[in-house]
Amino acid sequence: MRSFDAIVIGGGLVGTAVGYGLARAGRRVALIDEGDIAYRASRGNFGLVWVQTKGLGAPHYQRWTRASAAEWPRLAAELQERTGVALGLEQNGGLQLCLGEEEYEKRGAMMEQMRREAGNFGFEYRMVERDELAAMLPGLGPSVVGASWTPYDGHVNSLALFHALHKAFASRGGVYFPNSTVTNGSAAPHQFRIAAGAEEIEAPTIVLAAGLGNAALAPLFGLHAPVWPQRGQILVTERTSRAWPLPLGSIRQTPEGSVLLGSSEEDVGFDTSQKPEIMQRIAARAAACFPWLADLQIVRAWAALRVMPPDGLPIYDESERFPGAFTANCHSGVTLAGAHANLLAPMLAAGALDPMMTPFSVKRFDVSAAA
Ligand SMILES: Cc1cc2nc3c(=O)[nH]c(=O)nc-3n(C[C@H](O)[C@H](O)[C@H](O)COP(=O)(O)OP(=O)(O)OC[C@H]3O[C@@H](n4cnc5c(N)ncnc54)[C@H](O)[C@@H]3O)c2cc1C
């Protein structure tokens, strides 16, 4: 039996960010991961650190996303210094392009709602009209009528982030158990045991961060994680000279020059195949935004599954039956990496979720419990 201070199940972006934060706080951490057969949103995402309309109608989520965006520069600098991995973080704001007046009006109303809901916390945004936008973005298509802008957005090489988090976790003394699917475990308050491959491990704290795997794992530890898979498809063009200094929602150019085009939202279960009609739709919208994009070759494309809670907001919880067992699930694990490593992990290291996390409890789906 090997003893740790904390077991984290799931070596994707959420588990690794939390595991790194716990190890940095001096905890002895075991990070358990299923391996290459797994569905991994962390390897198939778009790489945005995106705030714009996150938390529309849910101000606590807006605050959490903003807090994460604010933590990002510090996390990126720390990871880069510790691991030597360049994350390519650019956080100079972001624009969401609007095709047609209706989209522009609707977007404006959403941004204004975000500002209202931010209250004293404040929310800086601007609706940028076509002429100003065209001067910023060369080759803008005629159907783009404007864009929303906030200073908080950015983008990052999310595979580099993933690599750096794993490397930094190991450098802080964290122990990684790959190819270890957790299917069972024993739970008592502050006393958890699981098998990781051939080894038995135990800890007083367990964090379920297994993405879509959390749905099956949670009940073993007195928790509930009703997450479902939402498929997203992404296309990548050949490299070209740098066209824009900031990400444009579903279009972003890496510092190396590739243009990423995304991203769809489909409810198709665990099917990760690509659908040509969706790829055509993504490409057509991008070409409407910038007609010159149609001359570039698509060099890569993929589909991946988002980890989607029923209302799209993260789920963070501690088990009432087995205190010491926590869940962490979200559909924006790149954006929230700053919060997970720098804000959530310290709470877990201290042994309790801050009261500000209460609205993220799964109880929000249970009307009788909430009453
Ligand atoms: C197309 C697409 C675009 C996206 N774009 C963005 C974006 O631009 N910005 C953003 O912030 N987010 C984006 N996301 C979301 C982001 O990628 C996810 O929120 C994040 O990767 C979730 O990380 P995770 O660790 O929860 O899940 P995963 O990456 O799925 O990792 C879960 C891990 O748990 C392990 N596991 C599962 N079950 C078990 C078990 N029983 N035992 C042991 N291990 C287990 C698996 O091996 C896996 O490695 C996007 C996602 C998709 C699909």
Tab-separated table of C-alpha atoms and ligand atoms in Angstrom:
chain	number	residue	atom	x	y	z
A	1	MET	CA	0.000	0.000	0.000
A	2	ARG	CA	1.429	3.411	-1.020
A	3	SER	CA	0.166	6.424	0.875
A	4	PHE	CA	-0.272	9.909	-0.554
A	5	ASP	CA	-1.825	13.145	0.679
A	6	ALA	CA	-4.097	13.260	-2.356
A	7	ILE	CA	-5.163	11.065	-5.250
A	8	VAL	CA	-6.267	12.804	-8.443
A	9	ILE	CA	-8.073	10.610	-10.981
A	10	GLY	CA	-7.728	11.898	-14.543
A	11	GLY	CA	-4.560	13.153	-16.188
A	12	GLY	CA	-6.257	15.575	-18.602
A	13	LEU	CA	-6.011	19.357	-18.309
A	14	VAL	CA	-8.272	19.548	-15.258
A	15	GLY	CA	-6.612	16.757	-13.262
A	16	THR	CA	-3.119	17.875	-14.168
A	17	ALA	CA	-3.758	21.526	-13.295
A	18	VAL	CA	-5.244	20.517	-9.937
A	19	GLY	CA	-2.504	17.925	-9.344
A	20	TYR	CA	0.194	20.479	-10.128
A	21	GLY	CA	-1.353	23.017	-7.759
A	22	LEU	CA	-1.558	20.440	-4.972
A	23	ALA	CA	2.040	19.292	-5.510
A	24	ARG	CA	3.189	22.936	-5.527
A	25	ALA	CA	1.448	23.331	-2.145
A	26	GLY	CA	3.696	20.565	-0.821
A	27	ARG	CA	1.176	17.712	-0.993
A	28	ARG	CA	2.273	14.207	-2.018
A	29	VAL	CA	0.036	13.601	-5.024
A	30	ALA	CA	-0.779	10.511	-7.112
A	31	LEU	CA	-2.196	11.332	-10.569
A	32	ILE	CA	-3.980	8.363	-12.130
A	33	ASP	CA	-4.861	8.178	-15.829
A	34	GLU	CA	-6.604	5.684	-18.048
A	35	GLY	CA	-4.186	6.032	-20.987
A	36	ASP	CA	-4.339	6.342	-24.750
A	37	ILE	CA	-7.678	4.604	-25.213
A	38	ALA	CA	-9.351	7.450	-23.328
A	39	TYR	CA	-11.573	10.206	-24.720
A	40	ARG	CA	-9.433	13.244	-24.160
A	41	ALA	CA	-10.819	16.703	-24.657
A	42	SER	CA	-7.413	17.958	-23.536
A	43	ARG	CA	-5.787	16.803	-26.759
A	44	GLY	CA	-8.479	17.974	-29.147
A	45	ASN	CA	-9.435	21.479	-28.123
A	46	PHE	CA	-9.193	24.886	-29.803
A	47	GLY	CA	-6.764	26.537	-27.386
A	48	LEU	CA	-8.737	29.634	-26.470
A	49	VAL	CA	-8.453	31.366	-23.129
A	50	TRP	CA	-11.901	32.824	-23.628
A	51	VAL	CA	-14.000	35.065	-21.429
A	52	GLN	CA	-16.389	37.103	-23.673
A	53	THR	CA	-19.792	35.574	-22.898
A	54	LYS	CA	-18.779	32.884	-20.394
A	55	GLY	CA	-21.214	33.108	-17.531
A	56	LEU	CA	-24.061	34.832	-19.368
A	57	GLY	CA	-26.939	34.559	-16.879
A	58	ALA	CA	-24.590	33.075	-14.254
A	59	PRO	CA	-22.445	35.874	-12.758
A	60	HIS	CA	-20.548	33.448	-10.481
A	61	TYR	CA	-19.242	31.688	-13.592
A	62	GLN	CA	-18.321	35.017	-15.172
A	63	ARG	CA	-16.288	35.857	-12.032
A	64	TRP	CA	-14.621	32.421	-12.012
A	65	THR	CA	-13.660	32.646	-15.693
A	66	ARG	CA	-12.367	36.180	-15.245
A	67	ALA	CA	-10.371	35.104	-12.195
A	68	SER	CA	-8.860	32.319	-14.261
A	69	ALA	CA	-7.979	34.626	-17.137
A	70	ALA	CA	-6.298	36.909	-14.596
A	71	GLU	CA	-4.254	33.974	-13.248
A	72	TRP	CA	-3.126	32.892	-16.704
A	73	PRO	CA	-0.051	35.133	-17.183
A	74	ARG	CA	1.346	34.050	-13.804
A	75	LEU	CA	0.685	30.359	-14.481
A	76	ALA	CA	2.205	30.527	-17.972
A	77	ALA	CA	5.330	32.300	-16.728
A	78	GLU	CA	5.741	29.848	-13.856
A	79	LEU	CA	5.290	26.774	-16.062
A	80	GLN	CA	7.636	28.125	-18.704
A	81	GLU	CA	10.328	28.887	-16.161
A	82	ARG	CA	9.986	25.528	-14.420
A	83	THR	CA	9.763	23.311	-17.510
A	84	GLY	CA	11.327	25.257	-20.380
A	85	VAL	CA	8.161	24.554	-22.431
A	86	ALA	CA	6.995	27.646	-24.353
A	87	LEU	CA	3.199	27.889	-24.024
A	88	GLY	CA	2.734	30.559	-26.695
A	89	LEU	CA	0.231	32.441	-24.539
A	90	GLU	CA	-1.041	35.613	-26.198
A	91	GLN	CA	-3.578	37.441	-24.078
A	92	ASN	CA	-4.144	40.772	-25.763
A	93	GLY	CA	-7.923	40.530	-25.930
A	94	GLY	CA	-10.183	38.797	-28.430
A	95	LEU	CA	-12.764	39.619	-31.082
A	96	GLN	CA	-15.904	37.649	-31.913
A	97	LEU	CA	-16.870	38.392	-35.521
A	98	CYS	CA	-20.545	38.842	-36.417
A	99	LEU	CA	-21.949	37.960	-39.833
A	100	GLY	CA	-25.004	40.088	-40.565
A	101	GLU	CA	-26.907	42.677	-38.550
A	102	GLU	CA	-28.973	40.145	-36.604
A	103	GLU	CA	-25.883	38.415	-35.202
A	104	TYR	CA	-24.335	41.776	-34.352
A	105	GLU	CA	-27.445	43.004	-32.515
A	106	LYS	CA	-27.761	39.739	-30.602
A	107	ARG	CA	-24.102	39.802	-29.660
A	108	GLY	CA	-24.359	43.400	-28.473
A	109	ALA	CA	-27.289	42.474	-26.230
A	110	MET	CA	-25.331	39.552	-24.745
A	111	MET	CA	-22.293	41.693	-24.020
A	112	GLU	CA	-24.467	44.334	-22.369
A	113	GLN	CA	-26.095	41.629	-20.229
A	114	MET	CA	-22.606	40.463	-19.201
A	115	ARG	CA	-21.772	44.029	-18.163
A	116	ARG	CA	-25.002	44.392	-16.172
A	117	GLU	CA	-24.517	41.047	-14.448
A	118	ALA	CA	-20.918	41.887	-13.532
A	119	GLY	CA	-22.242	44.630	-11.232
A	120	ASN	CA	-19.516	46.396	-9.281
A	121	PHE	CA	-17.002	43.870	-10.533
A	122	GLY	CA	-17.158	45.596	-13.931
A	123	PHE	CA	-16.943	44.139	-17.434
A	124	GLU	CA	-15.006	45.960	-20.120
A	125	TYR	CA	-16.188	45.404	-23.669
A	126	ARG	CA	-16.751	47.184	-26.937
A	127	MET	CA	-18.824	46.517	-30.020
A	128	VAL	CA	-16.474	47.313	-32.904
A	129	GLU	CA	-18.111	48.467	-36.120
A	130	ARG	CA	-17.170	47.297	-39.591
A	131	ASP	CA	-14.937	50.195	-40.710
A	132	GLU	CA	-12.763	50.089	-37.621
A	133	LEU	CA	-12.636	46.291	-37.788
A	134	ALA	CA	-11.636	46.263	-41.460
A	135	ALA	CA	-8.706	48.535	-40.631
A	136	MET	CA	-7.566	46.056	-37.945
A	137	LEU	CA	-8.139	42.824	-39.876
A	138	PRO	CA	-6.852	42.757	-43.461
A	139	GLY	CA	-9.023	40.971	-46.043
A	140	LEU	CA	-12.214	41.090	-43.969
A	141	GLY	CA	-15.210	39.681	-45.888
A	142	PRO	CA	-18.112	41.978	-46.868
A	143	SER	CA	-20.667	40.124	-44.723
A	144	VAL	CA	-18.834	40.846	-41.455
A	145	VAL	CA	-20.712	43.773	-39.916
A	146	GLY	CA	-18.733	44.083	-36.701
A	147	ALA	CA	-17.389	42.268	-33.662
A	148	SER	CA	-17.467	42.204	-29.891
A	149	TRP	CA	-14.197	42.790	-28.059
A	150	THR	CA	-13.001	42.243	-24.521
A	151	PRO	CA	-9.473	42.746	-23.191
A	152	TYR	CA	-9.566	39.512	-21.162
A	153	ASP	CA	-9.367	36.928	-23.969
A	154	GLY	CA	-6.365	35.139	-25.341
A	155	HIS	CA	-5.093	31.881	-26.766
A	156	VAL	CA	-2.386	29.365	-26.074
A	157	ASN	CA	-0.767	26.229	-27.468
A	158	SER	CA	-2.903	23.882	-25.390
A	159	LEU	CA	-0.782	20.798	-26.145
A	160	ALA	CA	2.236	22.682	-24.824
A	161	LEU	CA	0.172	23.597	-21.752
A	162	PHE	CA	-0.730	19.945	-21.261
A	163	HIS	CA	2.909	18.875	-21.603
A	164	ALA	CA	4.154	21.637	-19.294
A	165	LEU	CA	1.602	20.795	-16.575
A	166	HIS	CA	2.650	17.131	-16.602
A	167	LYS	CA	6.347	18.070	-16.545
A	168	ALA	CA	5.873	20.627	-13.764
A	169	PHE	CA	3.791	18.144	-11.755
A	170	ALA	CA	6.605	15.565	-11.922
A	171	SER	CA	9.210	18.203	-11.059
A	172	ARG	CA	7.253	18.997	-7.864
A	173	GLY	CA	7.466	15.344	-6.830
A	174	GLY	CA	4.045	14.272	-8.124
A	175	VAL	CA	3.739	10.603	-9.100
A	176	TYR	CA	1.970	9.776	-12.378
A	177	PHE	CA	0.272	6.403	-12.863
A	178	PRO	CA	-0.544	6.045	-16.594
A	179	ASN	CA	-2.550	3.186	-18.143
A	180	SER	CA	-4.482	2.724	-14.904
A	181	THR	CA	-8.238	2.743	-15.313
A	182	VAL	CA	-9.991	3.170	-11.987
A	183	THR	CA	-13.140	1.061	-11.919
A	184	ASN	CA	-13.541	0.607	-8.201
A	185	GLY	CA	-12.439	2.051	-4.908
A	186	SER	CA	-13.142	2.033	-1.220
A	187	ALA	CA	-14.415	5.181	0.429
A	188	ALA	CA	-14.797	6.341	4.021
A	189	PRO	CA	-14.571	9.927	5.297
A	190	HIS	CA	-11.009	11.112	4.607
A	191	GLN	CA	-9.965	7.573	3.754
A	192	PHE	CA	-9.838	6.494	0.124
A	193	ARG	CA	-8.234	3.516	-1.541
A	194	ILE	CA	-7.940	2.571	-5.182
A	195	ALA	CA	-5.930	0.220	-7.372
A	196	ALA	CA	-3.587	1.917	-9.830
A	197	GLY	CA	-2.307	-0.828	-12.104
A	198	ALA	CA	-0.638	-3.407	-9.880
A	199	GLU	CA	-0.392	-1.024	-6.930
A	200	GLU	CA	-2.828	-0.182	-4.143
A	201	ILE	CA	-2.794	3.443	-3.123
A	202	GLU	CA	-4.520	5.392	-0.367
A	203	ALA	CA	-5.039	9.024	0.607
A	204	PRO	CA	-7.285	11.173	2.826
A	205	THR	CA	-8.256	13.295	-0.199
A	206	ILE	CA	-9.434	12.161	-3.620
A	207	VAL	CA	-10.229	14.449	-6.545
A	208	LEU	CA	-12.278	13.082	-9.439
A	209	ALA	CA	-11.101	14.937	-12.544
A	210	ALA	CA	-11.621	12.175	-15.078
A	211	GLY	CA	-13.586	14.207	-17.623
A	212	LEU	CA	-16.377	12.094	-19.093
A	213	GLY	CA	-15.170	9.222	-16.880
A	214	ASN	CA	-16.428	11.143	-13.836
A	215	ALA	CA	-20.037	10.149	-14.571
A	216	ALA	CA	-19.254	6.513	-13.697
A	217	LEU	CA	-16.667	7.230	-10.991
A	218	ALA	CA	-18.593	9.778	-8.940
A	219	PRO	CA	-21.160	7.412	-7.351
A	220	LEU	CA	-18.304	5.250	-5.984
A	221	PHE	CA	-17.269	8.204	-3.830
A	222	GLY	CA	-20.669	9.598	-2.827
A	223	LEU	CA	-20.719	12.169	-5.626
A	224	HIS	CA	-22.702	12.890	-8.777
A	225	ALA	CA	-21.259	14.096	-12.095
A	226	PRO	CA	-23.927	14.171	-14.814
A	227	VAL	CA	-21.606	15.093	-17.701
A	228	TRP	CA	-22.276	14.201	-21.338
A	229	PRO	CA	-20.124	14.215	-24.489
A	230	GLN	CA	-20.551	17.074	-26.950
A	231	ARG	CA	-18.622	16.650	-30.182
A	232	GLY	CA	-16.653	19.511	-31.684
A	233	GLN	CA	-14.795	19.525	-35.008
A	234	ILE	CA	-11.746	21.621	-35.853
A	235	LEU	CA	-9.896	22.300	-39.130
A	236	VAL	CA	-6.305	23.557	-39.452
A	237	THR	CA	-4.870	25.305	-42.512
A	238	GLU	CA	-1.336	25.340	-43.828
A	239	ARG	CA	0.858	28.070	-42.388
A	240	THR	CA	0.700	31.574	-43.752
A	241	SER	CA	2.050	34.975	-42.756
A	242	ARG	CA	0.655	36.382	-39.515
A	243	ALA	CA	-2.641	38.105	-40.261
A	244	TRP	CA	-4.108	39.003	-36.856
A	245	PRO	CA	-2.640	39.868	-33.501
A	246	LEU	CA	-5.502	38.340	-31.480
A	247	PRO	CA	-7.938	35.374	-31.555
A	248	LEU	CA	-11.280	35.828	-33.323
A	249	GLY	CA	-13.575	33.390	-31.522
A	250	SER	CA	-13.944	30.473	-33.896
A	251	ILE	CA	-10.905	31.524	-35.957
A	252	ARG	CA	-7.437	31.877	-34.529
A	253	GLN	CA	-3.941	31.968	-35.960
A	254	THR	CA	-1.088	30.386	-34.054
A	255	PRO	CA	2.167	32.350	-33.681
A	256	GLU	CA	3.650	29.812	-36.150
A	257	GLY	CA	1.073	30.797	-38.811
A	258	SER	CA	-1.471	27.922	-38.978
A	259	VAL	CA	-5.102	29.041	-38.885
A	260	LEU	CA	-7.444	27.002	-36.691
A	261	LEU	CA	-11.109	26.979	-37.652
A	262	GLY	CA	-13.717	25.778	-35.246
A	263	SER	CA	-15.773	24.606	-33.792
A	264	SER	CA	-19.064	22.777	-33.972
A	265	GLU	CA	-21.409	21.536	-31.240
A	266	GLU	CA	-23.114	18.160	-31.745
A	267	ASP	CA	-24.851	15.688	-29.476
A	268	VAL	CA	-23.816	12.334	-30.987
A	269	GLY	CA	-22.818	10.280	-27.957
A	270	PHE	CA	-19.278	8.952	-27.920
A	271	ASP	CA	-18.875	9.085	-31.717
A	272	THR	CA	-15.577	10.857	-32.532
A	273	SER	CA	-15.829	10.509	-36.314
A	274	GLN	CA	-15.769	13.615	-38.519
A	275	LYS	CA	-18.728	14.735	-40.553
A	276	PRO	CA	-18.021	16.404	-43.947
A	277	GLU	CA	-21.167	18.602	-43.790
A	278	ILE	CA	-19.977	20.092	-40.499
A	279	MET	CA	-16.459	20.615	-41.844
A	280	GLN	CA	-17.934	22.397	-44.881
A	281	ARG	CA	-20.017	24.626	-42.613
A	282	ILE	CA	-16.981	25.567	-40.510
A	283	ALA	CA	-14.911	26.297	-43.646
A	284	ALA	CA	-17.744	28.278	-45.270
A	285	ARG	CA	-18.168	30.559	-42.245
A	286	ALA	CA	-14.417	31.149	-42.062
A	287	ALA	CA	-14.293	31.985	-45.781
A	288	ALA	CA	-17.212	34.388	-45.340
A	289	CYS	CA	-15.199	36.149	-42.627
A	290	PHE	CA	-11.996	36.189	-44.716
A	291	PRO	CA	-12.426	35.149	-48.371
A	292	TRP	CA	-8.636	34.728	-48.765
A	293	LEU	CA	-8.736	31.793	-46.309
A	294	ALA	CA	-10.371	29.706	-49.073
A	295	ASP	CA	-7.018	29.676	-50.914
A	296	LEU	CA	-5.259	27.889	-48.044
A	297	GLN	CA	-5.029	24.098	-47.855
A	298	ILE	CA	-6.591	22.303	-44.904
A	299	VAL	CA	-3.772	20.153	-43.530
A	300	ARG	CA	-5.407	18.605	-40.465
A	301	ALA	CA	-8.871	18.092	-39.032
A	302	TRP	CA	-10.265	16.232	-36.076
A	303	ALA	CA	-13.252	15.726	-33.840
A	304	ALA	CA	-13.132	15.545	-30.050
A	305	LEU	CA	-15.637	15.330	-27.229
A	306	ARG	CA	-16.295	18.154	-24.797
A	307	VAL	CA	-17.031	17.278	-21.180
A	308	MET	CA	-20.406	18.974	-20.883
A	309	PRO	CA	-22.392	19.489	-17.666
A	310	PRO	CA	-26.165	19.828	-18.280
A	311	ASP	CA	-26.133	23.646	-18.024
A	312	GLY	CA	-22.635	24.138	-19.471
A	313	LEU	CA	-21.259	25.474	-16.162
A	314	PRO	CA	-18.500	23.719	-14.218
A	315	ILE	CA	-19.279	21.259	-11.428
A	316	TYR	CA	-17.167	21.411	-8.252
A	317	ASP	CA	-18.317	19.501	-5.216
A	318	GLU	CA	-17.297	17.741	-2.050
A	319	SER	CA	-19.074	14.538	-1.036
A	320	GLU	CA	-21.295	14.943	2.050
A	321	ARG	CA	-21.179	11.195	2.656
A	322	PHE	CA	-17.415	10.870	2.243
A	323	PRO	CA	-15.785	14.226	3.111
A	324	GLY	CA	-12.417	14.484	1.404
A	325	ALA	CA	-13.818	13.320	-1.970
A	326	PHE	CA	-14.170	16.100	-4.559
A	327	THR	CA	-15.292	16.392	-8.183
A	328	ALA	CA	-14.084	18.847	-10.819
A	329	ASN	CA	-15.675	18.959	-14.267
A	330	CYS	CA	-15.890	21.713	-16.857
A	331	HIS	CA	-16.151	22.329	-20.567
A	332	SER	CA	-13.476	25.061	-20.683
A	333	GLY	CA	-10.447	23.388	-19.200
A	334	VAL	CA	-7.935	25.527	-21.095
A	335	THR	CA	-9.494	28.814	-19.989
A	336	LEU	CA	-9.945	27.540	-16.451
A	337	ALA	CA	-6.434	26.089	-16.059
A	338	GLY	CA	-5.343	29.282	-14.265
A	339	ALA	CA	-8.168	28.945	-11.739
A	340	HIS	CA	-7.704	25.208	-11.311
A	341	ALA	CA	-3.968	25.404	-10.583
A	342	ASN	CA	-3.929	28.681	-8.649
A	343	LEU	CA	-7.328	28.938	-6.915
A	344	LEU	CA	-9.037	25.531	-6.753
A	345	ALA	CA	-5.942	23.498	-5.852
A	346	PRO	CA	-5.148	25.685	-2.794
A	347	MET	CA	-8.734	25.150	-1.568
A	348	LEU	CA	-8.311	21.385	-1.969
A	349	ALA	CA	-4.936	21.540	-0.240
A	350	ALA	CA	-6.647	23.320	2.669
A	351	GLY	CA	-9.300	20.576	2.719
A	352	ALA	CA	-12.482	22.474	1.772
A	353	LEU	CA	-14.077	24.336	-1.099
A	354	ASP	CA	-14.458	28.051	-0.523
A	355	PRO	CA	-18.114	29.104	-0.006
A	356	MET	CA	-17.865	31.026	-3.293
A	357	MET	CA	-17.885	27.595	-5.002
A	358	THR	CA	-21.319	26.628	-3.616
A	359	PRO	CA	-23.243	27.687	-6.767
A	360	PHE	CA	-21.136	25.201	-8.741
A	361	SER	CA	-22.403	22.250	-6.683
A	362	VAL	CA	-24.294	19.542	-8.515
A	363	LYS	CA	-27.152	20.286	-6.124
A	364	ARG	CA	-28.214	23.016	-8.548
A	365	PHE	CA	-29.724	20.279	-10.742
A	366	ASP	CA	-31.705	18.798	-7.851
A	367	VAL	CA	-34.749	20.938	-7.168
A	368	SER	CA	-35.663	19.161	-3.911
A	369	ALA	CA	-32.119	19.527	-2.499
A	370	ALA	CA	-31.953	23.171	-3.518
A	371	ALA	CA	-35.353	23.992	-1.964
B	1	LIG	C1	-13.475	20.571	-29.968
B	1	LIG	C2	-13.157	21.159	-28.623
B	1	LIG	C3	-12.743	22.469	-28.523
B	1	LIG	C4	-12.472	23.006	-27.261
B	1	LIG	N1	-11.982	24.282	-27.205
B	1	LIG	C5	-11.687	24.823	-26.004
B	1	LIG	C6	-11.137	26.122	-25.931
B	1	LIG	O1	-10.882	26.783	-26.932
B	1	LIG	N2	-10.895	26.650	-24.696
B	1	LIG	C7	-11.168	25.950	-23.546
B	1	LIG	O2	-10.975	26.480	-22.458
B	1	LIG	N3	-11.636	24.688	-23.600
B	1	LIG	C8	-11.885	24.110	-24.796
B	1	LIG	N4	-12.339	22.840	-24.871
B	1	LIG	C9	-12.598	22.110	-23.623
B	1	LIG	C10	-11.360	21.556	-22.968
B	1	LIG	O3	-10.584	20.871	-23.891
B	1	LIG	C11	-11.841	20.637	-21.834
B	1	LIG	O4	-12.621	21.375	-20.920
B	1	LIG	C12	-10.728	20.012	-21.062
B	1	LIG	O5	-9.801	19.419	-21.910
B	1	LIG	C13	-11.310	18.996	-20.111
B	1	LIG	O6	-10.263	18.383	-19.469
B	1	LIG	P1	-10.504	17.154	-18.533
B	1	LIG	O7	-9.218	16.884	-17.886
B	1	LIG	O8	-11.707	17.374	-17.709
B	1	LIG	O9	-10.946	15.973	-19.531
B	1	LIG	P2	-10.098	15.033	-20.497
B	1	LIG	O10	-9.116	15.750	-21.298
B	1	LIG	O11	-11.116	14.233	-21.255
B	1	LIG	O12	-9.285	14.117	-19.512
B	1	LIG	C14	-9.891	13.188	-18.691
B	1	LIG	C15	-8.839	12.170	-18.358
B	1	LIG	O13	-9.418	11.276	-17.407
B	1	LIG	C16	-8.938	9.980	-17.654
B	1	LIG	N5	-9.912	9.022	-17.169
B	1	LIG	C17	-11.224	8.906	-17.513
B	1	LIG	N6	-11.805	7.907	-16.827
B	1	LIG	C18	-10.842	7.380	-16.029
B	1	LIG	C19	-10.827	6.313	-15.079
B	1	LIG	N7	-11.909	5.599	-14.816
B	1	LIG	N8	-9.656	6.015	-14.469
B	1	LIG	C20	-8.532	6.743	-14.739
B	1	LIG	N9	-8.511	7.774	-15.607
B	1	LIG	C21	-9.641	8.087	-16.244
B	1	LIG	C22	-8.757	9.909	-19.165
B	1	LIG	O14	-7.693	9.030	-19.441
B	1	LIG	C23	-8.412	11.332	-19.564
B	1	LIG	O15	-7.031	11.513	-19.762
B	1	LIG	C24	-12.608	22.233	-26.098
B	1	LIG	C25	-12.986	20.902	-26.205
B	1	LIG	C26	-13.256	20.361	-27.445
B	1	LIG	C27	-13.639	18.924	-27.536
